[in-house]
Coordinates of C-alpha atoms in Angstrom, one line a residue:
M15 CA 33.6 15.5 4.4
K16 CA 31.7 18.1 2.5
L17 CA 33.1 19.2 -0.8
P18 CA 33.7 22.9 -1.6
A19 CA 30.9 24.4 -3.8
A20 CA 33.0 24.8 -6.9
L21 CA 34.3 21.2 -6.7
R22 CA 30.8 19.9 -6.1
H23 CA 29.6 21.5 -9.3
V24 CA 32.4 19.8 -11.2
V25 CA 31.6 16.4 -9.6
D26 CA 27.9 16.8 -10.3
F27 CA 28.6 17.6 -13.9
A28 CA 30.9 14.6 -14.4
L29 CA 28.9 12.3 -12.2
P30 CA 25.3 13.6 -12.0
P31 CA 22.9 12.1 -9.4
R32 CA 21.0 9.2 -10.8
C33 CA 17.4 8.0 -10.4
A34 CA 17.5 5.3 -7.8
G35 CA 15.1 3.3 -9.9
C36 CA 16.3 3.5 -13.5
G37 CA 19.6 5.4 -13.4
L38 CA 18.5 8.5 -15.4
P39 CA 20.1 11.8 -14.2
V40 CA 18.1 13.6 -11.5
A41 CA 18.4 16.8 -9.6
E42 CA 19.7 15.3 -6.3
D43 CA 20.9 12.1 -4.8
H44 CA 18.3 9.6 -3.5
R45 CA 15.7 11.0 -5.8
F46 CA 13.6 9.3 -8.5
C47 CA 12.8 10.4 -12.1
A48 CA 9.1 11.3 -12.7
P49 CA 8.1 7.9 -14.3
C50 CA 9.7 5.9 -11.5
W51 CA 8.3 8.1 -8.7
S52 CA 4.8 7.9 -10.1
S53 CA 5.0 4.1 -10.4
L54 CA 5.8 3.7 -6.7
R55 CA 2.8 2.9 -4.5
F56 CA 3.4 4.5 -1.1
L57 CA 1.7 2.6 1.8
G58 CA 0.0 4.1 4.8
P59 CA -3.5 4.3 6.4
P60 CA -6.2 3.2 6.0
W61 CA -4.8 -0.2 6.9
C62 CA -5.3 -3.2 9.1
A63 CA -4.9 -2.3 12.8
A64 CA -2.9 -5.5 13.4
C65 CA -0.7 -6.1 10.4
N66 CA -0.9 -2.8 8.5
V67 CA -1.9 -4.4 5.2
P68 CA -3.6 -1.6 3.2
F69 CA -7.3 -1.3 2.9
A70 CA -9.1 0.0 -0.2
F71 CA -11.2 2.3 2.1
D72 CA -11.3 3.3 5.7
R73 CA -13.1 0.6 7.8
G74 CA -12.9 2.6 11.0
D75 CA -10.5 2.6 14.0
G76 CA -9.3 -0.8 15.1
A77 CA -10.5 -2.7 12.0
C78 CA -8.5 -5.8 11.2
C79 CA -8.2 -7.9 8.0
A80 CA -9.6 -11.4 7.8
D81 CA -6.2 -13.0 8.2
C82 CA -5.5 -11.2 11.5
L83 CA -9.0 -11.9 12.9
R84 CA -8.4 -15.6 12.2
D85 CA -4.8 -15.7 13.4
P86 CA -3.6 -12.5 15.2
P87 CA 0.1 -11.8 14.5
R88 CA 2.8 -11.8 17.2
H89 CA 4.2 -8.6 15.9
A90 CA 2.8 -5.1 16.3
G91 CA 2.5 -4.4 12.6
V92 CA 4.3 -4.4 9.3
R93 CA 5.1 -0.9 8.2
A94 CA 6.4 -0.8 4.6
A95 CA 7.3 2.4 2.7
V96 CA 6.1 1.1 -0.7
A97 CA 4.3 -1.9 -2.2
Y98 CA 6.5 -4.4 -4.0
G99 CA 6.7 -3.6 -7.7
P100 CA 9.3 -3.2 -10.6
V101 CA 10.9 0.0 -9.2
A102 CA 10.9 -1.1 -5.6
R103 CA 12.3 -4.5 -6.7
A104 CA 15.0 -2.9 -8.9
L105 CA 16.2 -0.7 -6.0
A106 CA 16.3 -3.7 -3.6
L107 CA 18.3 -5.9 -6.0
R108 CA 20.8 -3.1 -6.8
L109 CA 21.4 -2.7 -3.1
K110 CA 21.5 -6.4 -2.2
Y111 CA 23.3 -7.9 -5.2
G112 CA 24.7 -4.9 -7.0
G113 CA 26.6 -3.4 -4.0
R114 CA 24.9 0.0 -4.4
I115 CA 25.1 0.6 -0.6
A116 CA 24.0 4.3 -1.0
F117 CA 20.5 3.0 -1.8
A118 CA 20.1 2.0 1.8
E119 CA 19.7 5.7 2.6
T120 CA 17.3 6.1 -0.3
M121 CA 15.1 3.5 1.3
A122 CA 15.5 4.8 4.8
L123 CA 14.5 8.3 3.7
R124 CA 11.1 6.9 2.7
M125 CA 10.8 4.5 5.7
R126 CA 11.4 6.9 8.5
R127 CA 7.9 8.5 8.3
L128 CA 6.5 5.1 9.4
L129 CA 8.8 4.6 12.4
P130 CA 6.6 4.2 15.5
A131 CA 6.9 7.1 18.0
E132 CA 7.5 4.7 20.9
T133 CA 10.4 2.9 19.2
E134 CA 13.4 2.4 21.6
L135 CA 15.7 0.1 19.5
L136 CA 16.3 -0.8 15.9
V137 CA 17.3 -4.4 15.2
A138 CA 18.1 -5.5 11.6
V139 CA 17.2 -9.0 10.3
P140 CA 20.6 -10.7 10.3
L141 CA 22.5 -12.7 7.7
H142 CA 24.4 -15.9 8.5
R143 CA 28.1 -15.2 8.9
W144 CA 29.0 -17.1 5.7
R145 CA 26.5 -15.1 3.6
L146 CA 27.7 -11.9 5.3
W147 CA 31.3 -12.8 4.4
S148 CA 30.4 -13.5 0.8
R149 CA 28.3 -10.4 0.3
G150 CA 30.4 -8.1 2.4
F151 CA 27.4 -6.4 4.1
N152 CA 23.9 -6.9 5.4
Q153 CA 21.5 -4.8 3.5
A154 CA 19.0 -4.6 6.4
G155 CA 21.8 -3.5 8.7
L156 CA 22.8 -0.7 6.2
I157 CA 19.2 0.5 6.2
A158 CA 19.0 0.5 10.0
D159 CA 22.3 2.4 10.1
A160 CA 20.9 5.0 7.7
L161 CA 17.8 5.4 9.9
V162 CA 20.0 6.1 12.8
R163 CA 21.8 8.8 10.8
L164 CA 18.5 10.3 10.0
G165 CA 17.7 10.8 13.6
A166 CA 16.2 7.5 14.6
V167 CA 16.8 5.6 17.8
P168 CA 19.9 3.4 18.3
H169 CA 20.6 0.2 16.2
D170 CA 21.9 -2.8 18.0
R171 CA 23.9 -4.6 15.3
D172 CA 24.6 -7.9 16.9
V173 CA 22.0 -8.7 19.5
L174 CA 20.0 -10.8 17.0
T175 CA 22.0 -13.5 15.2
R176 CA 21.4 -16.0 12.5
S177 CA 22.7 -19.1 14.2
R178 CA 21.9 -21.5 11.3
R179 CA 22.5 -21.1 7.6
T180 CA 19.3 -21.3 5.6
M181 CA 18.5 -21.9 1.9
I182 CA 17.7 -19.1 -0.5
L183 CA 14.0 -18.3 0.2
R184 CA 13.2 -16.8 -3.2
G185 CA 10.6 -18.9 -5.0
L186 CA 9.5 -20.8 -1.9
G187 CA 5.9 -20.8 -0.6
G188 CA 5.0 -19.5 2.8
R189 CA 5.1 -22.8 4.5
Q190 CA 8.4 -23.7 3.0
R191 CA 9.8 -20.4 4.0
A192 CA 8.6 -20.9 7.6
K193 CA 10.1 -24.4 7.8
A194 CA 13.4 -23.1 6.3
V195 CA 13.9 -20.4 9.0
A196 CA 12.5 -22.2 12.0
G197 CA 15.1 -22.1 14.8
A198 CA 17.5 -20.1 12.6
F199 CA 17.7 -17.0 14.9
A200 CA 19.0 -16.4 18.4
I201 CA 19.4 -13.6 20.9
E202 CA 22.9 -13.0 22.2
A203 CA 22.1 -10.9 25.3
P204 CA 18.4 -10.8 26.3
D205 CA 18.9 -7.9 28.6
R206 CA 19.6 -5.6 25.6
V207 CA 16.0 -6.1 24.3
R208 CA 14.1 -6.9 27.5
G209 CA 11.2 -4.4 28.1
R210 CA 12.0 -2.4 25.0
A211 CA 9.8 -1.5 22.0
V212 CA 11.9 -3.0 19.1
V213 CA 11.6 -2.2 15.4
L214 CA 12.8 -5.1 13.2
V215 CA 14.3 -3.6 10.0
D216 CA 14.4 -5.4 6.6
D217 CA 14.4 -4.6 2.9
I218 CA 11.5 -6.8 1.6
Y219 CA 8.6 -8.3 3.5
T220 CA 7.3 -11.3 1.5
S221 CA 5.5 -14.1 3.3
G222 CA 6.5 -12.9 6.8
A223 CA 8.3 -16.2 7.7
T224 CA 11.6 -14.5 8.4
A225 CA 10.1 -11.6 10.3
D226 CA 7.9 -14.0 12.3
A227 CA 10.9 -16.1 13.3
C228 CA 12.8 -13.1 14.4
T229 CA 9.8 -11.7 16.3
R230 CA 9.4 -15.0 18.1
V231 CA 12.9 -14.9 19.6
L232 CA 12.8 -11.2 20.4
L233 CA 9.6 -11.6 22.3
R234 CA 10.8 -14.7 24.0
A235 CA 13.9 -12.6 25.1
G236 CA 11.5 -10.1 26.7
A237 CA 11.0 -7.4 24.1
R238 CA 7.9 -5.4 24.9
S239 CA 6.8 -5.2 21.3
V240 CA 8.2 -5.9 17.8
T241 CA 7.1 -3.8 14.8
I242 CA 8.5 -4.7 11.4
L243 CA 9.7 -1.8 9.2
C244 CA 10.7 -2.4 5.6
W245 CA 11.3 -0.8 2.3
A246 CA 8.7 -2.8 0.3
R247 CA 6.0 -5.2 1.1
V248 CA 4.7 -7.9 -1.3
L249 CA 1.0 -7.7 -1.5
S250 CA -1.4 -10.3 -2.9
G251 CA -0.6 -11.3 -6.4
H252 CA 3.1 -10.4 -6.3
E253 CA 4.6 -13.3 -4.4
D254 CA 7.8 -13.6 -6.6
A255 CA 10.1 -11.7 -4.3

């Protein structure tokens, strides 16, 4: 419900919009103060044609990074709004553990520019039912819902499930993460993803173990392609997410 203008002014005076990064007052909701905004590294081309890791310079159409040349990924790219850093991390933690669910829209507003034009379905990386019960929400699902409200394609909330509870992945290496999530995901109704260009939504992309496990089951169920879309991506040298 939209507040009357007079009442809105009172609310804004008593509870001014805050910077999503540090909490300082700003002009509008979902905005950042100047220092936080300038510290964010927004990602985009030039990047690897396979995994979308950013390049320092344009290498030409179709250029791939060394990792993708050696081991091409199953997914159709990892599109992240920003590089993982202090402000991106603070926002993710305030959403995930602080219950600041409005920040899902803050993230989605910066992610929607990277949504592939051919996208037909959004699928969020799921939580196990016990973790969902304890937290009360799935942060990736909230981001996907916000993307829908911003005019994106539909979000299927329960076609991808986490059938096995896994340990907390923070602090684990890539191989340990891959082992922890192996076989942890399942598709409830393959016909809902079969032949469709799927975008897998998450908050942080770290080693890629979780996204790869989800991509594997989506493709096995018949998805035409799977692109990962996230708020922040951990780049080399910042593997502490």
